[in-house]
Coordinates of C-alpha atoms and ligand atoms in Angstrom, one line a residue:
M53 CA -7.3 -46.7 -5.4
V54 CA -4.0 -45.5 -4.2
S55 CA -2.1 -48.0 -6.2
R56 CA -4.3 -47.5 -9.3
V57 CA -3.5 -43.9 -9.1
A58 CA 0.2 -44.7 -8.6
T59 CA 0.2 -47.0 -11.5
S60 CA -1.3 -44.5 -13.8
T61 CA 1.1 -41.9 -12.8
Y62 CA 3.9 -44.3 -13.4
L63 CA 2.5 -45.1 -17.0
V64 CA 2.3 -41.5 -18.0
V65 CA 5.8 -41.0 -16.8
I66 CA 7.1 -43.8 -18.6
C67 CA 5.3 -42.4 -21.8
A68 CA 6.9 -39.0 -21.2
L69 CA 10.3 -40.4 -20.7
K70 CA 9.9 -42.6 -23.8
P71 CA 10.8 -40.1 -26.5
L72 CA 13.8 -39.0 -24.7
F73 CA 15.4 -42.5 -25.1
K74 CA 14.2 -43.0 -28.7
K75 CA 13.2 -46.7 -27.7
T76 CA 10.5 -48.7 -29.1
F77 CA 7.8 -49.3 -26.4
D78 CA 4.4 -51.2 -26.9
L79 CA 2.0 -49.6 -24.7
P80 CA -0.8 -52.0 -24.8
S81 CA 1.6 -54.7 -23.8
I82 CA 1.9 -53.5 -20.2
P83 CA 0.0 -55.7 -17.7
W84 CA -2.3 -53.2 -15.8
V85 CA -1.7 -54.6 -12.4
S86 CA 1.6 -56.3 -12.2
G87 CA 3.6 -53.6 -13.8
I88 CA 6.3 -56.3 -14.3
L89 CA 8.1 -55.5 -17.6
A90 CA 10.5 -58.1 -19.1
D91 CA 11.8 -55.9 -22.0
R92 CA 15.0 -54.5 -21.1
D93 CA 14.5 -51.0 -22.6
V94 CA 11.4 -50.8 -20.8
L95 CA 13.2 -51.6 -17.5
V96 CA 15.1 -48.6 -17.7
Y97 CA 12.1 -46.4 -18.0
E98 CA 10.5 -48.2 -15.4
L99 CA 13.6 -47.5 -13.1
L100 CA 13.5 -43.9 -14.2
G101 CA 9.9 -43.5 -13.6
I102 CA 10.0 -45.0 -10.2
G103 CA 13.0 -42.5 -9.5
F104 CA 10.9 -39.5 -10.9
L105 CA 8.0 -40.5 -8.6
F106 CA 10.1 -40.7 -5.4
L107 CA 11.6 -37.3 -6.5
I108 CA 8.2 -35.6 -6.7
L109 CA 7.2 -37.3 -3.4
F110 CA 10.5 -36.3 -1.6
R111 CA 10.1 -32.7 -3.0
T112 CA 6.5 -32.4 -1.9
R113 CA 7.5 -33.7 1.9
R114 CA 10.5 -31.5 2.2
H115 CA 8.4 -28.3 1.1
S116 CA 5.5 -29.1 3.1
N117 CA 7.5 -29.6 6.3
A118 CA 9.6 -26.5 5.9
S119 CA 6.7 -24.1 5.1
P120 CA 6.7 -21.1 7.7
P121 CA 4.8 -22.2 10.7
G122 CA 1.4 -20.5 11.8
P123 CA -1.8 -20.4 13.6
R124 CA -4.2 -23.3 12.4
G125 CA -7.4 -22.1 11.3
S126 CA -10.5 -23.9 10.5
I127 CA -10.3 -26.7 7.8
F128 CA -12.4 -24.8 5.2
S129 CA -11.7 -21.3 5.5
G130 CA -8.3 -21.1 7.4
N131 CA -7.7 -18.0 9.3
R132 CA -10.3 -15.9 7.2
S133 CA -12.7 -15.2 10.0
V134 CA -9.8 -13.6 11.9
I135 CA -8.3 -11.7 8.9
I136 CA -11.5 -10.1 8.1
G137 CA -12.9 -9.7 11.6
R138 CA -10.2 -7.8 13.5
K139 CA -9.8 -4.3 12.4
D140 CA -6.1 -4.1 13.8
I141 CA -5.3 -7.3 12.2
W142 CA -1.7 -5.9 12.2
A143 CA -1.8 -6.2 16.0
Q144 CA -2.8 -9.6 15.7
Y145 CA -0.1 -10.5 13.3
A146 CA 2.5 -9.0 15.6
E147 CA 1.1 -11.2 18.8
W148 CA 1.3 -14.3 16.3
A149 CA 4.9 -13.6 15.2
R150 CA 5.7 -13.6 19.0
I151 CA 4.6 -17.2 18.7
Y152 CA 5.5 -18.4 15.4
G153 CA 8.6 -16.0 14.7
P154 CA 8.7 -13.1 12.4
V155 CA 8.0 -15.0 9.2
F156 CA 4.8 -17.1 9.7
S157 CA 2.3 -18.4 7.3
L158 CA -1.9 -18.4 7.1
K159 CA -4.4 -19.4 5.0
A160 CA -7.6 -17.7 4.1
N161 CA -9.6 -20.4 2.2
Q162 CA -7.2 -21.4 -0.5
L163 CA -4.9 -18.3 -0.3
N164 CA -1.5 -19.0 1.0
I165 CA -0.3 -16.0 3.1
I166 CA 3.0 -15.4 4.4
V167 CA 3.3 -12.3 6.8
L168 CA 6.6 -10.7 7.4
N169 CA 7.0 -8.9 10.7
S170 CA 10.6 -7.9 11.1
A171 CA 12.7 -5.5 9.6
K172 CA 15.4 -8.0 8.5
A173 CA 12.8 -10.3 6.8
L174 CA 11.0 -7.4 4.9
H175 CA 14.4 -6.2 3.7
D176 CA 15.9 -9.4 2.9
L177 CA 12.8 -10.6 0.9
L178 CA 10.9 -7.5 -0.4
D179 CA 13.9 -5.2 -1.2
G180 CA 16.9 -8.0 -1.4
R181 CA 14.8 -10.3 -3.6
S182 CA 12.8 -7.8 -5.1
K183 CA 13.1 -9.6 -8.6
I184 CA 10.8 -12.3 -7.4
Y185 CA 8.8 -10.6 -4.6
S186 CA 7.5 -7.6 -6.6
D187 CA 4.3 -9.1 -8.0
R188 CA 0.8 -8.6 -6.7
P189 CA -1.4 -11.4 -6.0
T190 CA -3.8 -12.4 -8.7
L191 CA -7.4 -11.7 -7.4
I192 CA -10.4 -12.5 -9.5
M193 CA -12.3 -9.7 -7.8
N194 CA -9.7 -7.2 -9.1
E195 CA -10.3 -8.6 -12.7
L196 CA -14.0 -8.6 -12.5
L197 CA -14.1 -5.0 -11.1
K198 CA -11.6 -4.1 -13.5
Q199 CA -9.1 -2.8 -11.1
D200 CA -6.3 -5.2 -12.2
K201 CA -4.9 -2.5 -14.6
F202 CA -4.5 0.2 -11.6
L203 CA -0.8 0.5 -10.9
I204 CA -1.4 -0.5 -7.2
R205 CA -2.8 -3.7 -8.7
L206 CA -0.9 -4.4 -11.8
T207 CA 0.9 -7.7 -11.9
S208 CA 4.9 -6.9 -12.3
R209 CA 4.9 -9.5 -15.1
S210 CA 2.7 -7.4 -17.3
S211 CA 4.8 -6.0 -20.2
Q212 CA 3.6 -2.5 -19.3
F213 CA 4.8 -2.5 -15.7
P214 CA 7.9 -0.6 -16.4
L215 CA 6.0 2.1 -18.4
Y216 CA 3.6 2.5 -15.6
R217 CA 6.3 2.9 -12.9
R218 CA 8.4 5.2 -15.5
M219 CA 5.6 7.4 -15.8
A220 CA 4.9 7.7 -12.0
H221 CA 8.3 8.4 -11.2
E222 CA 8.8 10.9 -14.0
E223 CA 5.9 13.0 -13.3
L224 CA 6.3 13.0 -9.3
G225 CA 10.0 13.4 -9.4
I226 CA 11.7 16.3 -8.0
Q227 CA 12.1 18.0 -11.7
K228 CA 8.2 18.1 -12.4
M229 CA 7.3 18.6 -8.7
S230 CA 9.0 21.8 -8.4
R231 CA 6.4 23.3 -10.9
H232 CA 3.6 22.2 -8.6
L233 CA 4.9 23.9 -5.7
P234 CA 2.9 27.3 -6.2
A235 CA -0.3 25.0 -6.4
L236 CA 0.7 23.1 -3.4
E237 CA 1.5 26.2 -1.4
N238 CA -1.9 27.9 -2.4
H239 CA -3.9 24.8 -1.2
V240 CA -2.0 25.0 2.1
K241 CA -3.1 28.5 2.5
L242 CA -6.7 27.4 1.7
L243 CA -6.4 24.6 4.3
L244 CA -5.3 27.1 6.8
K245 CA -8.3 29.6 6.0
D246 CA -10.6 26.6 6.4
L247 CA -9.1 25.4 9.6
L248 CA -9.3 29.0 10.8
S249 CA -13.0 29.6 10.1
H250 CA -14.3 26.0 10.9
P251 CA -11.9 24.3 13.0
E252 CA -14.5 21.6 14.0
H253 CA -14.6 20.2 10.5
F254 CA -10.8 19.6 10.4
K255 CA -11.0 16.3 9.0
S256 CA -13.2 17.5 5.9
H257 CA -10.7 20.4 5.5
L258 CA -7.8 18.3 5.3
R259 CA -9.5 15.7 3.0
I260 CA -10.4 18.3 0.6
C261 CA -6.8 19.6 0.6
Q262 CA -5.5 16.2 -0.5
S263 CA -7.9 16.0 -3.3
R264 CA -7.0 19.4 -4.3
N265 CA -3.4 18.4 -4.6
I266 CA -3.9 15.3 -6.4
L267 CA -6.6 16.5 -9.0
K268 CA -4.4 19.4 -9.8
T269 CA -1.0 17.6 -10.2
I270 CA -2.5 14.8 -11.9
Y271 CA -5.4 16.2 -14.0
G272 CA -4.8 20.0 -13.9
H273 CA -8.3 20.3 -12.3
T274 CA -9.0 23.0 -9.9
V275 CA -11.4 22.1 -7.1
E276 CA -13.6 25.0 -6.4
S277 CA -16.1 23.7 -3.9
R278 CA -16.7 20.8 -1.8
D279 CA -19.5 19.5 -4.3
D280 CA -16.8 19.1 -6.7
Y281 CA -18.1 16.6 -9.5
F282 CA -14.6 14.8 -9.7
V283 CA -13.9 14.7 -6.1
N284 CA -17.2 13.3 -5.4
L285 CA -17.0 10.7 -8.3
I286 CA -13.7 9.4 -7.2
E287 CA -14.2 9.4 -3.7
Q288 CA -17.5 7.5 -3.6
R289 CA -16.3 4.9 -5.9
M290 CA -12.8 4.3 -4.2
K291 CA -14.1 4.5 -0.6
V292 CA -16.5 1.4 -1.4
L293 CA -14.1 -0.6 -3.4
N294 CA -11.0 -0.3 -0.9
S295 CA -13.0 -1.2 2.1
F296 CA -14.0 -4.5 0.3
M297 CA -10.6 -5.5 -1.1
R298 CA -9.1 -7.2 2.1
T299 CA -7.2 -10.3 1.6
G300 CA -9.1 -13.3 1.7
A301 CA -12.4 -11.4 1.9
W302 CA -14.1 -12.9 -1.3
L303 CA -14.5 -16.7 -1.8
V304 CA -14.3 -16.2 -5.4
D305 CA -10.7 -15.3 -5.1
S306 CA -9.8 -18.8 -3.8
Y307 CA -12.4 -20.7 -6.0
P308 CA -12.2 -18.9 -9.3
I309 CA -14.8 -21.3 -10.8
L310 CA -17.3 -19.4 -8.6
R311 CA -17.2 -16.5 -11.0
H312 CA -19.6 -18.2 -13.2
I313 CA -22.4 -18.9 -10.6
P314 CA -25.3 -16.6 -10.9
Q315 CA -26.4 -14.0 -8.5
W316 CA -29.3 -15.7 -7.1
M317 CA -27.4 -19.0 -6.3
P318 CA -26.1 -19.2 -2.6
G319 CA -22.5 -17.8 -2.7
G320 CA -23.4 -15.5 -5.8
G321 CA -24.0 -12.4 -3.9
F322 CA -20.8 -10.9 -4.9
Q323 CA -22.0 -10.9 -8.5
K324 CA -24.6 -8.1 -7.4
F325 CA -21.8 -6.0 -6.0
V326 CA -19.7 -6.6 -9.2
S327 CA -22.1 -5.5 -11.5
E328 CA -22.9 -2.5 -9.5
K329 CA -19.5 -1.3 -9.0
R330 CA -17.8 -2.0 -12.5
A331 CA -19.8 0.7 -14.5
R332 CA -18.9 3.1 -12.0
N333 CA -15.4 2.3 -12.0
E334 CA -15.2 2.9 -15.7
E335 CA -16.4 6.4 -15.0
V336 CA -13.7 7.0 -12.5
V337 CA -11.0 5.9 -14.9
N338 CA -12.3 7.6 -18.2
L339 CA -14.2 10.9 -17.2
P340 CA -11.3 12.8 -15.3
Y341 CA -9.0 11.7 -18.2
E342 CA -11.2 13.1 -21.1
W343 CA -11.8 16.3 -19.4
T344 CA -8.0 16.8 -19.3
K345 CA -7.7 15.8 -22.8
S346 CA -10.3 18.4 -23.9
Q347 CA -8.3 21.0 -21.8
V348 CA -5.2 20.0 -23.8
K349 CA -7.3 20.3 -27.1
A350 CA -8.3 23.7 -26.1
G351 CA -4.8 24.8 -25.3
A352 CA -5.8 25.6 -21.9
A353 CA -4.3 22.8 -19.9
Y354 CA -2.3 23.0 -16.6
P355 CA 1.1 21.0 -17.1
S356 CA -0.3 17.9 -15.1
L357 CA 0.6 14.4 -15.4
V358 CA -2.0 13.5 -17.8
A359 CA -1.6 16.8 -20.0
N360 CA 2.3 16.0 -20.1
Q361 CA 1.6 12.6 -21.3
V362 CA -1.3 13.4 -23.8
N363 CA 1.0 16.0 -25.2
R364 CA 3.4 13.4 -26.4
E365 CA 4.0 12.9 -30.1
K366 CA 2.7 9.3 -30.5
L367 CA -0.3 8.6 -28.4
S368 CA -1.4 4.9 -29.0
A369 CA -4.6 3.6 -27.6
E370 CA -2.4 1.2 -25.3
H371 CA -0.6 4.3 -24.1
E372 CA -3.7 6.0 -23.2
E373 CA -4.9 3.0 -21.3
V374 CA -1.8 3.2 -19.2
I375 CA -1.9 7.0 -18.5
K376 CA -5.6 6.8 -17.7
H377 CA -4.8 4.1 -14.9
V378 CA -1.5 5.6 -13.6
A379 CA -3.6 8.8 -13.0
V380 CA -6.4 7.3 -11.2
T381 CA -4.2 5.2 -9.0
M382 CA -2.5 8.2 -7.9
Y383 CA -5.8 9.5 -6.5
V384 CA -6.5 6.0 -4.8
A385 CA -2.9 5.9 -3.3
G386 CA -2.3 9.5 -2.6
V387 CA -5.4 11.0 -0.8
D388 CA -6.0 8.8 2.2
T389 CA -2.3 8.1 2.9
V390 CA -1.5 11.8 3.3
L391 CA -4.9 12.5 5.0
S392 CA -4.0 9.5 7.4
T393 CA -0.6 11.2 8.2
L394 CA -2.2 14.7 8.8
L395 CA -4.9 13.3 11.2
T396 CA -2.2 11.2 13.2
F397 CA -0.3 14.5 13.5
L398 CA -3.3 16.4 14.9
L399 CA -4.1 13.5 17.3
V400 CA -0.5 13.4 18.6
M401 CA 0.0 17.3 18.8
T402 CA -3.3 17.2 20.9
L403 CA -1.7 14.5 23.5
N404 CA 1.9 15.9 23.3
P405 CA 1.9 19.7 23.6
E406 CA 5.7 19.8 24.6
C407 CA 6.5 18.4 21.0
Q408 CA 4.4 21.0 19.6
I409 CA 5.9 23.9 21.4
R410 CA 9.4 22.8 20.6
A411 CA 8.5 22.4 16.7
Q412 CA 6.8 25.8 16.8
K413 CA 9.9 27.5 18.4
E414 CA 12.1 26.0 15.8
I415 CA 9.8 27.2 12.7
D416 CA 9.8 30.8 14.6
S417 CA 13.6 30.9 14.8
V418 CA 14.1 29.9 11.2
V419 CA 11.4 31.1 9.2
G420 CA 9.9 34.2 11.5
S421 CA 6.4 35.1 11.7
D422 CA 6.0 37.0 8.3
R423 CA 5.6 34.2 6.0
L424 CA 4.8 30.5 5.9
P425 CA 7.3 27.8 5.8
R426 CA 8.6 26.8 2.4
L427 CA 10.2 23.3 1.0
S428 CA 13.6 25.1 1.0
D429 CA 13.4 25.7 5.0
R430 CA 13.2 22.0 5.7
D431 CA 16.9 21.3 5.9
K432 CA 17.0 23.9 8.5
L433 CA 14.2 22.4 10.5
P434 CA 15.6 19.0 11.9
Y435 CA 12.9 18.8 14.8
V436 CA 10.2 19.3 12.6
D437 CA 11.5 16.8 10.3
A438 CA 12.0 14.3 13.2
L439 CA 8.4 15.1 14.2
I440 CA 7.2 14.0 10.6
K441 CA 9.2 10.9 11.0
E442 CA 7.7 10.0 14.4
V443 CA 4.3 10.5 13.0
L444 CA 4.9 8.3 10.3
R445 CA 6.1 5.7 12.8
F446 CA 3.6 6.2 15.5
H447 CA 1.1 5.0 13.1
P448 CA 1.9 4.2 9.4
P449 CA -0.9 5.2 7.0
A450 CA -0.6 1.7 5.4
P451 CA 0.1 -0.6 8.5
L452 CA 0.4 -3.7 6.4
G453 CA 1.5 -1.9 3.1
L454 CA 0.3 -3.5 0.0
N455 CA 0.2 -7.4 -0.6
H456 CA 3.2 -8.5 -2.6
A457 CA 3.2 -11.9 -4.5
V458 CA 6.3 -14.2 -5.0
T459 CA 6.6 -15.3 -8.6
Q460 CA 8.8 -18.4 -8.1
D461 CA 9.3 -21.0 -5.2
D462 CA 11.7 -19.7 -2.7
E463 CA 13.5 -20.6 0.7
Y464 CA 14.2 -18.2 3.5
D465 CA 15.8 -19.2 6.8
G466 CA 15.2 -22.9 6.0
M467 CA 11.4 -22.4 5.3
F468 CA 9.9 -23.0 2.0
I469 CA 7.9 -20.2 0.4
R470 CA 5.6 -21.5 -2.3
K471 CA 5.2 -19.6 -5.6
N472 CA 2.2 -17.3 -5.7
S473 CA 1.9 -16.8 -2.1
T474 CA 0.6 -13.5 -1.0
V475 CA 3.2 -11.7 1.1
V476 CA 2.0 -9.4 3.6
P477 CA 4.5 -6.8 5.0
N478 CA 3.5 -6.1 8.5
I479 CA 5.0 -2.6 8.6
W480 CA 3.4 -1.7 11.8
A481 CA 5.1 -4.5 13.4
V482 CA 8.5 -3.1 12.7
T483 CA 7.4 0.4 14.0
R484 CA 6.4 -1.3 17.3
D485 CA 9.6 -3.3 17.6
D486 CA 11.2 -2.2 20.8
S487 CA 14.6 -3.5 19.8
I488 CA 14.6 -0.7 16.9
Y489 CA 12.5 1.8 18.7
P490 CA 12.6 1.7 22.6
E491 CA 9.4 2.4 24.2
P492 CA 7.6 2.4 20.9
T493 CA 4.3 3.6 22.2
R494 CA 5.7 6.7 23.3
F495 CA 5.6 9.8 20.9
D496 CA 9.2 11.0 20.8
P497 CA 10.8 12.9 17.7
T498 CA 14.0 13.1 19.5
R499 CA 14.6 9.4 18.7
Y500 CA 16.0 10.4 15.4
L501 CA 18.1 13.4 16.6
I502 CA 21.8 13.1 17.3
R503 CA 22.5 13.8 20.9
K504 CA 25.7 14.1 22.7
Q505 CA 26.1 12.0 25.8
S506 CA 29.4 13.0 27.5
S507 CA 31.7 13.0 24.5
E508 CA 29.8 10.2 22.7
L509 CA 27.3 10.8 20.0
E510 CA 24.3 8.7 21.0
C511 CA 22.9 6.3 18.4
V512 CA 20.0 7.5 16.2
Q513 CA 17.1 5.3 15.7
T514 CA 16.2 3.9 12.3
D515 CA 14.5 6.3 10.1
P516 CA 10.9 4.9 9.7
R517 CA 10.5 6.0 6.0
K518 CA 12.6 3.0 5.1
F519 CA 9.7 0.8 5.8
V520 CA 6.6 2.9 5.9
F521 CA 6.6 3.8 1.9
G522 CA 6.9 0.2 1.1
F523 CA 9.6 -2.0 -0.6
G524 CA 11.6 -3.1 -3.7
R525 CA 10.2 -2.3 -7.0
R526 CA 6.7 -1.6 -5.7
I527 CA 7.9 1.1 -3.4
C528 CA 5.6 4.0 -3.1
A529 CA 5.4 6.3 -6.4
G530 CA 5.2 9.4 -4.1
K531 CA 8.1 8.5 -2.0
I532 CA 11.4 10.2 -1.6
L533 CA 14.2 8.9 -3.9
S534 CA 18.0 9.3 -3.6
G535 CA 17.4 11.9 -0.6
R536 CA 15.4 14.0 -2.7
M537 CA 11.8 15.3 -1.8
H538 CA 8.9 13.9 -3.8
F539 CA 5.4 14.4 -3.8
A540 CA 4.1 12.7 -0.8
E541 CA 6.8 14.2 1.7
T542 CA 6.4 17.4 0.0
S543 CA 2.8 17.8 0.6
V544 CA 3.0 16.3 4.1
F545 CA 6.0 18.8 5.1
L546 CA 4.1 21.7 3.8
Q547 CA 0.8 21.2 5.4
I548 CA 2.4 20.1 8.7
S549 CA 4.9 23.1 8.9
S550 CA 2.3 25.5 8.0
I551 CA -0.2 24.4 10.6
L552 CA 2.7 24.5 13.3
A553 CA 3.6 28.1 12.1
T554 CA 0.2 29.4 12.5
L555 CA -2.0 27.4 14.6
T556 CA -2.3 25.8 18.0
I557 CA -3.9 22.3 18.7
S558 CA -5.0 21.5 21.9
K559 CA -7.5 19.3 23.7
E560 CA -11.3 20.3 23.4
R561 CA -13.2 21.1 26.5
D562 CA -16.7 19.8 27.3
G563 CA -19.6 21.5 29.0
M564 CA -18.1 21.4 32.4
D565 CA -14.7 22.9 31.0
S566 CA -12.8 19.8 31.5
E567 CA -10.4 18.6 28.7
I568 CA -11.5 15.9 26.6
A569 CA -8.7 13.5 26.0
P570 CA -8.9 11.9 22.6
V571 CA -8.6 8.1 22.6
V572 CA -5.8 6.5 20.4
D573 CA -7.6 4.4 18.2
F574 CA -7.3 3.7 14.4
T575 CA -9.7 2.4 11.7
G576 CA -9.0 -1.0 9.9
G577 CA -8.5 -1.5 6.0
I578 CA -5.6 -0.9 3.9
I579 CA -5.2 2.7 4.6
S580 CA -5.6 3.5 8.4
L581 CA -6.9 6.6 9.7
P582 CA -7.3 7.7 13.5
E583 CA -11.0 7.0 14.5
D584 CA -13.1 10.5 14.8
F585 CA -11.6 12.7 17.7
L586 CA -12.2 15.9 19.2
C587 CA -9.3 18.6 19.2
K588 CA -9.3 22.3 19.5
I589 CA -7.7 24.3 16.7
S590 CA -6.9 28.1 17.4
P591 CA -4.7 30.8 15.8
R592 CA -1.3 31.3 17.5
S593 CA -1.5 35.0 17.3
D594 CA -3.0 38.0 15.5
A595 CA 0.1 38.0 13.3
A596 CA -0.7 34.2 12.4
I597 CA -4.4 35.3 11.5
D598 CA -3.0 38.1 9.1
L599 CA -0.5 35.5 7.5
I600 CA -3.5 33.0 6.9
M601 CA -6.0 35.7 5.6
W602 CA -4.1 37.9 3.6
D603 CA -1.7 37.4 0.6
H604 CA 1.7 38.7 1.5
Ligands
HEM190 C1 2.4 9.5 3.7 C2 2.1 9.2 2.5 C3 2.2 7.9 1.9 C4 2.4 6.6 2.5 C5 2.8 6.5 3.8 C6 2.5 5.8 1.3 C7 2.9 4.5 1.5 C8 2.8 3.7 0.4 C9 3.0 2.1 0.4 C10 3.2 1.4 1.7 C11 2.8 1.5 -0.7 C12 2.9 0.1 -1.1 C13 4.3 -0.3 -1.8 C14 4.6 -1.7 -1.7 O1 3.9 -2.5 -2.3 O2 5.7 -2.2 -1.2 C15 2.5 2.6 -1.5 C16 2.4 2.4 -2.8 C17 2.0 3.5 -3.8 N1 2.0 4.8 -3.5 FE1 2.1 5.5 -1.9 N2 2.1 6.5 0.3 C18 1.9 7.7 0.3 C19 1.6 8.8 -0.5 C20 1.5 8.4 -1.7 C21 1.2 9.7 -2.9 C22 0.9 11.0 -2.3 C23 1.2 9.1 -3.9 C24 0.7 9.9 -5.3 C25 0.5 10.8 -5.5 C26 1.3 7.7 -3.9 C27 1.4 6.8 -4.8 C28 1.5 5.5 -4.7 C29 1.5 4.7 -5.8 C30 1.1 4.8 -7.3 C31 1.7 3.5 -5.3 C32 1.6 2.0 -6.0 C33 3.0 1.5 -6.4 C34 3.2 0.2 -7.3 O3 2.1 -0.8 -7.0 O4 3.9 0.0 -8.1 N3 1.5 7.3 -2.4 N4 2.4 3.8 -0.9

């Protein structure tokens, strides 16, 4: 059998090489088994063919030998059950990195996965070789659910990719951002009022604040109530979709042929999920967009991302598709990430009162007590700035970032990385690397502050924003650029500094008046939030209540 396959391959190779040498060659005259060819010309083809076969064999062997090492999984599904079974899979990856090295490989069914666990590997590959490491994995489920046009999932090989990125950066860059500052400040004020009146519902207040920010800046829509139609529409759809989009979760991504099997057949269960969610997905993409368009026509539009783009002279159908998908991606990418940061902030403030007091003192001395902090105060608040960095390091909102994919075969540190492999950036592992952050489980904003020890300046630890916003050409569209403030950081700064200025976060007490210490635990998923916890939120002073309740 093996020899027949070899002989057939050999014949194919000979036939393929033949035109290159423009020699006559009578195929039917080749004896099937012996393969002994007397003709001089044919002998040349024969030798070349054999050489070619050896080359293929050699290449294959060399590559498979040098693939990154990794844990052996089951013969059929690889490590899939571990990947989808453990909520803090980033911690499992960090454990495996200690065994197999900072770059290791996994299989989930047929998907080749390379996990990068060190700052160096992340920087070398995803930043340094960004040209070939900035694709997204091609997943059949994305296509079936019509999510493949969302910026976060769009392939970098798409001719529209530069347009998507340009639009996102243009609209969330510093110039356009400044026009949204009054709206963001107003939303902070609403958040503080909510936290003052019903502190126990802090999670829902924080969530609605992020929705307000995104719906205003992206669509120009003002969220008036918690039953807001667009908030509910987008939230419900996206929550379901994101929770199901874990790497390797769907068999059809490994075996694309399965996309054709009907729902009633074993293994066809995903078809029901797809048909239920797809139509709803279209609503999420189209309805808020159409609403903004109607506002533009009526001359009543707020200068949002969508309105700015719709107002351009020529608006092709193709351009409209891009606007719709950039816009909806902002909601998907921008609400839970900032929410996660704010919840982690409340959690660590509950557990580290001394850090909270120091930040409050700094704000009091710079801002005073008769106004809320503004963006322009940030440079004068180094401790608050360090505290925000430490919140982002303590638990990065996207601990595994978003999956990248590599568009061509590559080698790194003597290891072969196969084209189309899914590349997982384990950001969490870097933020817990004790060679970069000594005592990584300790919350300590002073890591980033320059301190004097005798006459020497002490080394400052790496700014975690180098990792937590992603890498290369796929870096977060809401991220700081060239030292200037962008959307994500602006909204995080305004919310955190204003909460610190006016409210105190402390441990809740039980019926026996004993303090309840919250457990530090986080949800799984692409965006990871603190698990539900209790904390007490109270006004710092009468002046703070006055500041929150009245417009000054
Ligand atoms: C603290 C807040 C945030 C964090 C930690 C964060 C983090 C990230 C990360 C890790 C990625 C993946 C980058 C990569 O693939 O290498 C990403 C992508 C993205 N983020 Fe953010 N993000 C935040 C807030 C926001 C906000 C507020 C917006 C929009 C308003 C936003 C928009 C996006 C978009 C559009 C992408 C996809 C970029 C692409 O695929 O080309 N993010 N973000």
